[in-house]
Coordinates of C-alpha atoms in Angstrom, one line a residue:
X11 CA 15.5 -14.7 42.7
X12 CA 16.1 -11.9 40.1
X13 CA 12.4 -12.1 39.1
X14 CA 10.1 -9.5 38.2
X15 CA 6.7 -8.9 40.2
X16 CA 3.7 -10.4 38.4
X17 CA 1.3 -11.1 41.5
X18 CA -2.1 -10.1 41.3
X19 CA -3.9 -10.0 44.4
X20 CA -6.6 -12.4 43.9
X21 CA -8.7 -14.3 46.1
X22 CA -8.0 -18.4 44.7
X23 CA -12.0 -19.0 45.6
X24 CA -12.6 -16.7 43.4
X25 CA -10.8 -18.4 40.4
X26 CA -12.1 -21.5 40.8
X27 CA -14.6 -23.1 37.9
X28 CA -16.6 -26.7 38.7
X29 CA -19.7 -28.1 35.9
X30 CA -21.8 -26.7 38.9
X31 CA -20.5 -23.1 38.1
X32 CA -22.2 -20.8 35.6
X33 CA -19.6 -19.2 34.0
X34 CA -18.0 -22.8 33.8
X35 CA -18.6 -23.5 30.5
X36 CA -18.0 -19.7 29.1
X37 CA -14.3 -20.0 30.9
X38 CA -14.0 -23.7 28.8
X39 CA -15.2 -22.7 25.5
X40 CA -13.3 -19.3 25.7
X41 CA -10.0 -20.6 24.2
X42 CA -11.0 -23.5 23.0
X43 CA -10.2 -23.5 19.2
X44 CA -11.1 -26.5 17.7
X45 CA -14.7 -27.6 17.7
X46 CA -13.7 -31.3 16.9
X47 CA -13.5 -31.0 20.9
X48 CA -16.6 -29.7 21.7
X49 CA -18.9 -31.9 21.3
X50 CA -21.4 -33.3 24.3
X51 CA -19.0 -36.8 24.2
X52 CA -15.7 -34.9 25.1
X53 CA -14.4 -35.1 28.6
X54 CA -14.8 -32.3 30.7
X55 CA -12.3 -30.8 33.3
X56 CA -13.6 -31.4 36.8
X57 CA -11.8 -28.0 37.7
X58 CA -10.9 -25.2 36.0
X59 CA -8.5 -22.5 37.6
X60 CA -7.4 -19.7 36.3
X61 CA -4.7 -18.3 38.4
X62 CA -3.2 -15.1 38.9
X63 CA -0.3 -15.7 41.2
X64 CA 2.2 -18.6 41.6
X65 CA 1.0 -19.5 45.3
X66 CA -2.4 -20.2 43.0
X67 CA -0.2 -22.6 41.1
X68 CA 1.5 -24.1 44.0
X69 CA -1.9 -24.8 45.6
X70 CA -3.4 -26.9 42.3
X71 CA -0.3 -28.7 41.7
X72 CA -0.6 -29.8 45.7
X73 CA -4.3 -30.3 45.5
X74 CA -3.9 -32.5 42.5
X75 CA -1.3 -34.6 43.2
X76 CA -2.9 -35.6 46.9
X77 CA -6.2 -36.4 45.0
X78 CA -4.5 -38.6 42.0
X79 CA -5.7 -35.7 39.6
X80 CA -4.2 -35.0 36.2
X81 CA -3.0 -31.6 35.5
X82 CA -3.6 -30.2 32.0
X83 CA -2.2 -26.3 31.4
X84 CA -3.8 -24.2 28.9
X85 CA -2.1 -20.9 27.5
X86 CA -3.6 -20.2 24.3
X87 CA -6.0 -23.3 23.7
X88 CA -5.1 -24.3 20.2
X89 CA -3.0 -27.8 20.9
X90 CA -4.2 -29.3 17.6
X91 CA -5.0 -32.7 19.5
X92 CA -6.9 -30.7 22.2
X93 CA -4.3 -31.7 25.4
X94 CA -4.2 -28.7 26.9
X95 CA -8.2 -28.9 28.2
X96 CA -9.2 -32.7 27.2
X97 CA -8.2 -36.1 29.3
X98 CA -9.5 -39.9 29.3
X99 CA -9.1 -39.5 33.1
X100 CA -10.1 -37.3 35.8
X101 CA -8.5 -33.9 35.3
X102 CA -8.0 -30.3 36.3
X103 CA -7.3 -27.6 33.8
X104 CA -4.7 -25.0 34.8
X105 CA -5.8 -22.2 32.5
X106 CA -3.3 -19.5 32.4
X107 CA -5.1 -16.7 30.9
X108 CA -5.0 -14.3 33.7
X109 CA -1.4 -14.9 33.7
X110 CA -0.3 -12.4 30.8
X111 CA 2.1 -9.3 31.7
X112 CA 4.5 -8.7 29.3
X113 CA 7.3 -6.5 30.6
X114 CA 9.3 -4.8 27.7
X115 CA 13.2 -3.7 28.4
X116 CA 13.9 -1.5 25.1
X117 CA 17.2 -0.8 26.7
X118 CA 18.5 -4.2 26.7
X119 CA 16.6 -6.0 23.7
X120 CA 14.7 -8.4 25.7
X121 CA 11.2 -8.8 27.4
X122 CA 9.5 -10.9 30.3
X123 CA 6.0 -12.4 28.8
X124 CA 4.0 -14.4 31.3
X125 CA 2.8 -17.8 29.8
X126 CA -0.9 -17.1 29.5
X127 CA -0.1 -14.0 27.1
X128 CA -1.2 -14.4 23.3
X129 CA 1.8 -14.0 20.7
X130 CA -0.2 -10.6 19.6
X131 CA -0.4 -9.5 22.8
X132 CA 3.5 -9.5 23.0
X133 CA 3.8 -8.3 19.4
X134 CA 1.3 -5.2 20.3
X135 CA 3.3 -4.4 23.5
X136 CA 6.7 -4.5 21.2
X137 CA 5.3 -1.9 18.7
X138 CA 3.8 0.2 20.9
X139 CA 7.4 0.6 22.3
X140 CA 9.5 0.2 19.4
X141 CA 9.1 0.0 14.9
X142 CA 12.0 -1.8 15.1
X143 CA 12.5 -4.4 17.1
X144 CA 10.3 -7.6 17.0
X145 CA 10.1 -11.7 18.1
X146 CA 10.5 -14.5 15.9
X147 CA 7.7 -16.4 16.2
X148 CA 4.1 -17.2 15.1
X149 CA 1.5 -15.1 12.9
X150 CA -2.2 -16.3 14.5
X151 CA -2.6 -13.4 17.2
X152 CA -4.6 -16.0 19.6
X153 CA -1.9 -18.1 20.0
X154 CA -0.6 -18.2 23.8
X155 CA 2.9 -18.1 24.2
X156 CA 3.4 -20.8 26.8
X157 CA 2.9 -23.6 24.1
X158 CA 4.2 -21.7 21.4
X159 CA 7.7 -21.7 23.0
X160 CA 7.5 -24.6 24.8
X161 CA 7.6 -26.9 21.3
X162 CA 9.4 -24.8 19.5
X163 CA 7.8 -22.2 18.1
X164 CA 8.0 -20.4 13.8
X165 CA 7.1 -17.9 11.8
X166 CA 8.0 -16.0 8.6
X167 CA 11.6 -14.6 10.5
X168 CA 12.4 -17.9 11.1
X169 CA 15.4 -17.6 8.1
X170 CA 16.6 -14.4 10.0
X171 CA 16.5 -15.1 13.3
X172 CA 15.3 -18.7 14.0
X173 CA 12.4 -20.6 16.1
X174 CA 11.2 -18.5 19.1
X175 CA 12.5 -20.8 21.6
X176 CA 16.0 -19.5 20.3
X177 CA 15.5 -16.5 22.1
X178 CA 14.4 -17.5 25.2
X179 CA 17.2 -16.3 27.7
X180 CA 15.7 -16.9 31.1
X181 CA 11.9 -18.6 32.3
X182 CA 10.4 -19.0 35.7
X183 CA 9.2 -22.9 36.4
X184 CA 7.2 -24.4 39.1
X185 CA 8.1 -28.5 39.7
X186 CA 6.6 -31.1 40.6
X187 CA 7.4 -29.7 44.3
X188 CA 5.7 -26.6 44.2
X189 CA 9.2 -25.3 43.8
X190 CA 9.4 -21.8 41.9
X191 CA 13.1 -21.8 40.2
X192 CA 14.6 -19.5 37.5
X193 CA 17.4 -20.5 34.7
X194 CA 20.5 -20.5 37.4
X195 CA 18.2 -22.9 39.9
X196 CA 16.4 -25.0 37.3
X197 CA 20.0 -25.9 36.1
X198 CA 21.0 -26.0 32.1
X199 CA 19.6 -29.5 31.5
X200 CA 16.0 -28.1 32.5
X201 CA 16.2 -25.0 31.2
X202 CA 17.4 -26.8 27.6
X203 CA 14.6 -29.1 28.1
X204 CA 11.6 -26.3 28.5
X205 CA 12.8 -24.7 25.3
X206 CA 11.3 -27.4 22.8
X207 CA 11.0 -30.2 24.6
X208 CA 6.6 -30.3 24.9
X209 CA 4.5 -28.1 27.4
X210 CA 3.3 -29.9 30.4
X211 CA 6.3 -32.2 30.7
X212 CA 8.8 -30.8 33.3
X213 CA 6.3 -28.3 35.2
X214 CA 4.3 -25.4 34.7
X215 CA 6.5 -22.4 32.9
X216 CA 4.7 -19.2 34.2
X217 CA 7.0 -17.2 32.2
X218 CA 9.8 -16.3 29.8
X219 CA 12.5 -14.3 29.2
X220 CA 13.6 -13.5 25.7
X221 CA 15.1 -11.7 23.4
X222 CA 13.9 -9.2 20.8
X223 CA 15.4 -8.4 17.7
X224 CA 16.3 -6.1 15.1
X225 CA 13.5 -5.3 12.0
X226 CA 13.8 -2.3 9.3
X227 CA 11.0 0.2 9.7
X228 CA 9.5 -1.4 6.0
X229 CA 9.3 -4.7 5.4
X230 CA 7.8 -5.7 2.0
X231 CA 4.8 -8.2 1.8
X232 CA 3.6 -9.8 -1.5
X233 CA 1.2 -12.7 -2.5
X234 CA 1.8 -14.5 -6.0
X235 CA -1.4 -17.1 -6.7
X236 CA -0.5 -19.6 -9.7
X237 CA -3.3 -22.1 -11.2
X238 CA -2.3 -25.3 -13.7
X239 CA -2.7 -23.0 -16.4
X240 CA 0.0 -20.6 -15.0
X241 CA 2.9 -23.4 -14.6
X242 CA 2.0 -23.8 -10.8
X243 CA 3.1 -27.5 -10.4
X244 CA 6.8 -26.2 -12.2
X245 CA 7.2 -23.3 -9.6
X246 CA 6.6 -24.9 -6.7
X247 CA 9.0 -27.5 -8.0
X248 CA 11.2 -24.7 -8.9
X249 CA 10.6 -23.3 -5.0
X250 CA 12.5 -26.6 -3.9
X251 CA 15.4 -25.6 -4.9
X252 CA 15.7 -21.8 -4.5
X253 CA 13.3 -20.8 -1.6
X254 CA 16.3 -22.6 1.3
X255 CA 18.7 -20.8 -0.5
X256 CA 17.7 -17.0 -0.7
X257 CA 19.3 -14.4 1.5
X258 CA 18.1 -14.7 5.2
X259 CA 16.0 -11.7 4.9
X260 CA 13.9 -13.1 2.4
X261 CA 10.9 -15.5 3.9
X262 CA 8.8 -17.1 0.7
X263 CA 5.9 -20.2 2.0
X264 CA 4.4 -21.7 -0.8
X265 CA 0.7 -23.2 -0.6
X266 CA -1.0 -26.2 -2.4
X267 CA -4.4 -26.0 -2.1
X268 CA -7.9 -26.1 -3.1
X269 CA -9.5 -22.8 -4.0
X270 CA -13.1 -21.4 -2.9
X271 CA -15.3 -21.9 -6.1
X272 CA -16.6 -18.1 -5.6
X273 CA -13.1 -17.2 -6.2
X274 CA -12.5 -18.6 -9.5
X275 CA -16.3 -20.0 -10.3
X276 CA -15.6 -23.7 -9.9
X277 CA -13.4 -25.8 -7.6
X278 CA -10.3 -25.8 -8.5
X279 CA -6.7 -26.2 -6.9
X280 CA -4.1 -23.2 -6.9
X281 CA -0.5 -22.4 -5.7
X282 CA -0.1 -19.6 -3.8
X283 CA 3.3 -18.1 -2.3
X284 CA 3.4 -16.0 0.3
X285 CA 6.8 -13.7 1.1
X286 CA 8.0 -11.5 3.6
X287 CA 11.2 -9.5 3.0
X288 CA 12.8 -7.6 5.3
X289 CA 13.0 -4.5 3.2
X290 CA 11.7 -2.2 0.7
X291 CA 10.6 -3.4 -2.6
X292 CA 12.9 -1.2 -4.4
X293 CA 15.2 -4.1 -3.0
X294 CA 13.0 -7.2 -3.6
X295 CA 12.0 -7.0 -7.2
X296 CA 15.8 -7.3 -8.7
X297 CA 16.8 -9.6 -6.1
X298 CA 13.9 -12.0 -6.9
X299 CA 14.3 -11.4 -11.0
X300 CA 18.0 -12.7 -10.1
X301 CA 17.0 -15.7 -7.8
X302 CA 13.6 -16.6 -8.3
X303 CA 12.5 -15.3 -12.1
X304 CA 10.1 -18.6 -12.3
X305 CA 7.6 -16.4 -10.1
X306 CA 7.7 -13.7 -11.7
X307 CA 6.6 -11.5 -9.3
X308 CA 5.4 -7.6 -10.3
X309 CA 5.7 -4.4 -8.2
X310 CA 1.9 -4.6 -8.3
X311 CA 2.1 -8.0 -6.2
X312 CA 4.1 -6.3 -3.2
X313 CA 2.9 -4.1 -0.8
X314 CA 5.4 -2.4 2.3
X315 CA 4.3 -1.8 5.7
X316 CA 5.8 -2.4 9.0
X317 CA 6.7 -5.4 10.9
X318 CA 3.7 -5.4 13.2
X319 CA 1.2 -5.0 10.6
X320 CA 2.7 -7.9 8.5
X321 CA 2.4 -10.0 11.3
X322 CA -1.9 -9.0 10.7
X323 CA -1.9 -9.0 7.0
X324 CA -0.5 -12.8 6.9
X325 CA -3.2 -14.2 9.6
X326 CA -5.9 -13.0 7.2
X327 CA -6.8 -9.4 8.2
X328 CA -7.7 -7.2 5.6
X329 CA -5.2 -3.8 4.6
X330 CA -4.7 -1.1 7.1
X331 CA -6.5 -2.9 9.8
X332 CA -5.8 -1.4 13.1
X333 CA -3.0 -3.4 15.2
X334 CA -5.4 -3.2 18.0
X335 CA -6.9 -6.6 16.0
X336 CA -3.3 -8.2 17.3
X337 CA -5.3 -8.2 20.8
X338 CA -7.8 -10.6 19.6
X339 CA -7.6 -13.9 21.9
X340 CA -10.2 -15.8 19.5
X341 CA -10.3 -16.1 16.2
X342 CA -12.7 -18.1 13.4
X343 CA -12.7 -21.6 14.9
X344 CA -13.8 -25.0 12.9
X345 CA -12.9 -28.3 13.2
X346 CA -9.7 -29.3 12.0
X347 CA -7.2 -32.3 11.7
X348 CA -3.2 -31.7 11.0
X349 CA -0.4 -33.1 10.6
X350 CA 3.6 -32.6 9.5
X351 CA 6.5 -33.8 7.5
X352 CA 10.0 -32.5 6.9
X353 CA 12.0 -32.8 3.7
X354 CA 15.5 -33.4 2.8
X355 CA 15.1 -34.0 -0.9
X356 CA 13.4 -32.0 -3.6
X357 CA 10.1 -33.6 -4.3
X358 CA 10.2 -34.8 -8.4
X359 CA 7.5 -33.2 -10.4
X360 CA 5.8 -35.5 -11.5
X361 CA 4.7 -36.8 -7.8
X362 CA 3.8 -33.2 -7.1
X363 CA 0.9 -33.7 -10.1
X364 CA 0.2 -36.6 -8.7
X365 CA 0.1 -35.2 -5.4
X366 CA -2.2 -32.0 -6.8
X367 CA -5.1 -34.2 -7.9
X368 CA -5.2 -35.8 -4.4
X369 CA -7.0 -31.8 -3.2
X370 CA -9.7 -32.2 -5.9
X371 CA -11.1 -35.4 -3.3
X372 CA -11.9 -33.0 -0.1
X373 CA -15.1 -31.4 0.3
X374 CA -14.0 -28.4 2.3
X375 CA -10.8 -26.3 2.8
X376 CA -7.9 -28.8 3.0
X377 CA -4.5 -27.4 2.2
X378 CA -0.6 -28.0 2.3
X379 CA 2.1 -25.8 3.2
X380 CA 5.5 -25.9 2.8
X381 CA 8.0 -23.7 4.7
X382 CA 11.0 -22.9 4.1
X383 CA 14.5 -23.4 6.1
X384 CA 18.3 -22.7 4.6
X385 CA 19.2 -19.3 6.7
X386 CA 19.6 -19.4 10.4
X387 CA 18.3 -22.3 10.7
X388 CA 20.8 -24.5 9.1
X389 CA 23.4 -22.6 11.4
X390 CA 21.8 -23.0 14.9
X391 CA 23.1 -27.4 16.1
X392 CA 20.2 -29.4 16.4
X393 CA 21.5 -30.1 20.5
X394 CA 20.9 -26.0 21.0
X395 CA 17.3 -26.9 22.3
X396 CA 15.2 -30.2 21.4
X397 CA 14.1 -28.8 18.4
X398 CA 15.6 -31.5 16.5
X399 CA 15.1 -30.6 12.7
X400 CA 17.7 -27.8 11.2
X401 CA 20.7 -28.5 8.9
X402 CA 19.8 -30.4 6.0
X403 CA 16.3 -29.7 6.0
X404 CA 14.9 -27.7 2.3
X405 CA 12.1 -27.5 4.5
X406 CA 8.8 -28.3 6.8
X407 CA 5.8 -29.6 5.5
X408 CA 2.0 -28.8 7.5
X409 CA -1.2 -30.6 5.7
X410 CA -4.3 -29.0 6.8
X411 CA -8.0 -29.8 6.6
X412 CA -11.0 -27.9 7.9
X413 CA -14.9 -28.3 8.2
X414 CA -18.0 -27.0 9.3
X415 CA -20.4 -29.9 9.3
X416 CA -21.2 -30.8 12.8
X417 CA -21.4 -34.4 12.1
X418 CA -19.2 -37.8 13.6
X419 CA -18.9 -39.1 9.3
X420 CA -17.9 -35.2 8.7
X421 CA -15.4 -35.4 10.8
X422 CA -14.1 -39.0 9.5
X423 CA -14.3 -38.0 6.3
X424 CA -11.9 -35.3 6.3
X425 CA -9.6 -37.2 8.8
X426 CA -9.8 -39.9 6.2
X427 CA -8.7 -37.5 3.4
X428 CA -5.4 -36.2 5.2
X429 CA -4.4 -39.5 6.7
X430 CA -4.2 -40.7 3.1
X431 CA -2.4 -37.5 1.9
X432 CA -0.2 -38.4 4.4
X433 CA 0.4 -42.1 3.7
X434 CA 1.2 -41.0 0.0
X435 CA 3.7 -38.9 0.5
X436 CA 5.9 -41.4 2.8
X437 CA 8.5 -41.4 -0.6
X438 CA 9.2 -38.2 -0.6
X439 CA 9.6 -37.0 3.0
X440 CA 12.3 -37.7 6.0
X441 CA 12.8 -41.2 7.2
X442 CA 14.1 -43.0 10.1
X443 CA 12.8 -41.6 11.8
X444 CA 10.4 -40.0 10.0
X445 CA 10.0 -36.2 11.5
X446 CA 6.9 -34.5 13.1
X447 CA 6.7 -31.3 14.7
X448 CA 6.0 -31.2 18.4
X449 CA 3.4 -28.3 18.4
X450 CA 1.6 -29.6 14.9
X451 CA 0.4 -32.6 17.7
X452 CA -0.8 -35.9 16.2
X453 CA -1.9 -38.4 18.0
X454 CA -1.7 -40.8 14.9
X455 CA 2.0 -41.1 15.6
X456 CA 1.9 -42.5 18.8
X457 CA 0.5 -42.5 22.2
X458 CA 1.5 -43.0 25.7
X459 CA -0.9 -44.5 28.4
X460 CA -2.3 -42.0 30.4
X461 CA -3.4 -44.5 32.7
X462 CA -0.3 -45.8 34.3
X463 CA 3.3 -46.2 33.5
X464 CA 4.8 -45.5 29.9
X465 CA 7.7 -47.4 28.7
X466 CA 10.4 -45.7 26.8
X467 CA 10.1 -47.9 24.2
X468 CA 6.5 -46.8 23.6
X469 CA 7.1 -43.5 23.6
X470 CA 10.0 -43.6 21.4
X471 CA 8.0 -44.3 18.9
X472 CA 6.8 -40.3 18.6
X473 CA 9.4 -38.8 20.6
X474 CA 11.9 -39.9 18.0
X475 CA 9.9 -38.1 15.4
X476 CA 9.4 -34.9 17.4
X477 CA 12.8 -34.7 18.8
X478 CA 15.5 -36.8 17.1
X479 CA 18.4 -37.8 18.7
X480 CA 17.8 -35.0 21.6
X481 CA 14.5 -37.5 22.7
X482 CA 17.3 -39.4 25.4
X483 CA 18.4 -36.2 27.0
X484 CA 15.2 -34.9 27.4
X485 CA 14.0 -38.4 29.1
X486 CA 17.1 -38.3 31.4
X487 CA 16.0 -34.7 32.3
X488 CA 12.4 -36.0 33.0
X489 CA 13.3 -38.6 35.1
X490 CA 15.6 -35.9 37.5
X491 CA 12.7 -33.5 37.5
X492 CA 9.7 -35.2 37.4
X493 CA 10.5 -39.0 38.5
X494 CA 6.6 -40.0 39.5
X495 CA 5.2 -38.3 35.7
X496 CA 2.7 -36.2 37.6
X497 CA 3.0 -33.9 34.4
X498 CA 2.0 -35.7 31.9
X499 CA -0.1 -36.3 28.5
X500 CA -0.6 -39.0 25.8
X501 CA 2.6 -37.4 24.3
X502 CA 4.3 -35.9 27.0
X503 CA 8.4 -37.1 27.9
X504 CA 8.0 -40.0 30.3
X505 CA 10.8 -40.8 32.8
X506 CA 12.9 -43.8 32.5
X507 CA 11.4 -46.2 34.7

């Protein structure tokens, strides 16, 4: 097979974590990002092996399947429902972390990136090669690339170039069997499957091959905040109808939400829009006085740099920080809830007042963005890969709450809050079905029964919301690949049975 050589000599003894080990719960915790899952009540692994080598792999799929053991892989650690390290039944965690070569081939565009690598581990390698070429995906540095691209996979380039699992060109998969097969072995059904269609479904992916693409040497950054007072509800209605429809180069996520009360000395609630332009400013300001005068947006608002340290300055990282900070495999973690909606028609104005007040009612950070699509992504089919939700989309909704008080009624609280955000804005978002997206997980949408057989019927019930119309391809591919459900999760693709 035309693969290149990741093996690590590594003794598998060595690699091995039980309770009764004392780096177990270090190795756990590393990547763990959401401390609504670690708490003394959550399951723990039985097992946890990080591997360096597929034969590692091979051996814990073995062992797990003779011993009736469920398999959960973690890349990156921030599944938003906690899957990737947390089961109601006796599990092992495949931890890929020491699994994260990245391979970069300027001459052809394109780049092999084991599955345990972060997203800013692949976006330092790129930059320390080449200013202009990048990957479409993700801006939180920590997050691994295994997930990322196995549900799909945005960030700000998505106008330009699409999701992430666009790019993907090649991957290397170990079945059910142990078997280790590339794109012309896997076969096109599988290899359309991986790309979108949920990690830990059809087998572990170990890595990827994609390709890179073309950025300008300056890009242009700017962040426009807009309170009550400054007409926010009217621009973000205005953003509706402009922000899908802007040249491809031109990114702009707006942001209901409430504010810190340091920042403006009481609580308030604040519109905040976020661009990226591929581009120099020189370029930005007439286009946006053209297409988008609502905003107003000033010279003084923008600020260019490259592509690399965009990627930094969008995750929160102050100016001119050092791109070694793209290295960083944990960032601040809290305890969180999400979930996600798409949109099809502009949302009237006087439901997004309605919808403003509903942020004055949470006690912490909780938030909603909205992201944009139009561009590329109304061009790619929705059958490309299971990523089901393109043409006729303005664009994708993500609601957001956070919290730091380490309490069981915190946590209901703020679960409470978005769950009713939620339920509000049923009007105004996509319907039958109503669309989620796969790596936003929530397990308020539908379960399947980790404990034995799942009927398709049950799991249509979320698998028509993550994938659309592309959910019955990717259960026939299940059921070729994967015909016992070894892999498997309370929202992973069951075979027909």
């Amino acid at each position: 097979m035309p693969f290149p050589k990741f093996e690590h000599s590594s003794s598998i003894s060595n690699l091995i974590y039980t309770p009764q080990n004392s780096s177990y719960s270090s190795v756990l915790h590393f990547t763990l990002q959401d401390l609504r899952f670690n708490t003394s009540s959550t399951p723990k692994p039985l097992v946890i092996v990080t591997p360096t080598s597929v034969s590692h792999i091979q051996s814990v799929i073995s062992c797990c399947r003779k011993h009736g053991l469920q398999l959960r892989i973690r890349s990156g650690g921030h599944d938003y429902e906690g899957l990737s390290y947390v089961s109601a039944v006796p599990f092992v965690v495949l931890d890929m972390i020491n699994m994260r070569d990245i391979k970069v081939d300027v001459a052809n565009n394109n780049a092999w990136v084991q599955a345990g690598a972060s997203l800013g581990e692949l976006y330092y390698k790129i930059t320390q090669i080449s200013r202009n070429l990048a990957f479409p995906a993700g801006v939180c540095p920590s997050v691994g690339i295994g997930g990322h691209i196995s549900g799909g996979g945005y960030g700000p380039l998505l106008r330009k170039y699409g999701i992430a699992a666009d790019q993907v060109i090649d991957a290397q998969l170990i079945d059910v069997n142990g078997r280790l097969m590339d794109r012309a072995s896997m076969g096109e059904d599988v290899f359309w499957a991986i790309r979108g269609g949920g990690g830990n479904t059809f087998g572990v992916v170990i890595a990827w091959k994609v390709s890179l693409v073309s950025v300008p040497s300056t890009v242009t950054l700017f962040t426009v905040p807009r309170t009550l007072e400054q007409n926010a509800i009217k621009i973000v209605h205005r953003w509706q109808y402009v922000a899908n429809k802007l040249p491809d180069e031109l990114y702009i996520l707006s942001v209901m939400g409430k504010t810190n009360a340091s920042e403006v000395g009481s609580d308030s609630v604040k519109a905040t829009f976020f661009g990226l332009f591929l581009g120099g400013i020189n370029q930005l300001l007439p286009l946006m006085q053209e297409r988008f005068p609502e905003l107003g947006l000033v010279k003084e608002d923008c600020s260019e740099m490259g592509w690399a340290e965009s990627i930094l300055n969008i995750a929160g990282f102050p100016a001119n920080t050092s791109l070694d900070n793209l290295l960083t495999r944990t960032l601040l973690k809290a305890r969180t809830k999400s979930k996600s909606d798409y949109v099809k028609e502009a949302i009237p104005e006087d439901a997004l007042e309605r919808l403003w007040k509903r942020f004055y009612e949470v006690d912490d950070l909780g938030f909603m963005y909205m992201v944009p699509y139009g561009g590329r992504m109304s061009r790619v089919p929705e059958s490309s890969v299971p990523f089901a939700h393109r043409a006729g989309y303005l664009y994708k909704i993500g609601y957001f709450a956070t919290w730091n008080e380490d309490t069981n009624r915190a946590s209901q609280r703020h679960i409470n809050w978005i769950r009713k955000l939620y339920s509000r804005m049923t009007p105004y978002v996509s319907k039958n079905p109503r669309g989620a997206y796969i790596n936003y997980r929530d397990l308020d949408i539908g379960v399947n029964n980790v404990l034995g057989q799942t009927s398709y019927a049950k799991a249509s019930i979320w698998g028509k919301k993550y994938y659309g119309d592309n959910f019955d391809r990717l259960v026939r591919v299940k059921t070729a690949i994967d015909p016992t459900n070894f892999f498997r999760n309370e929202q992973s693709i069951p075979p027909l049975l």
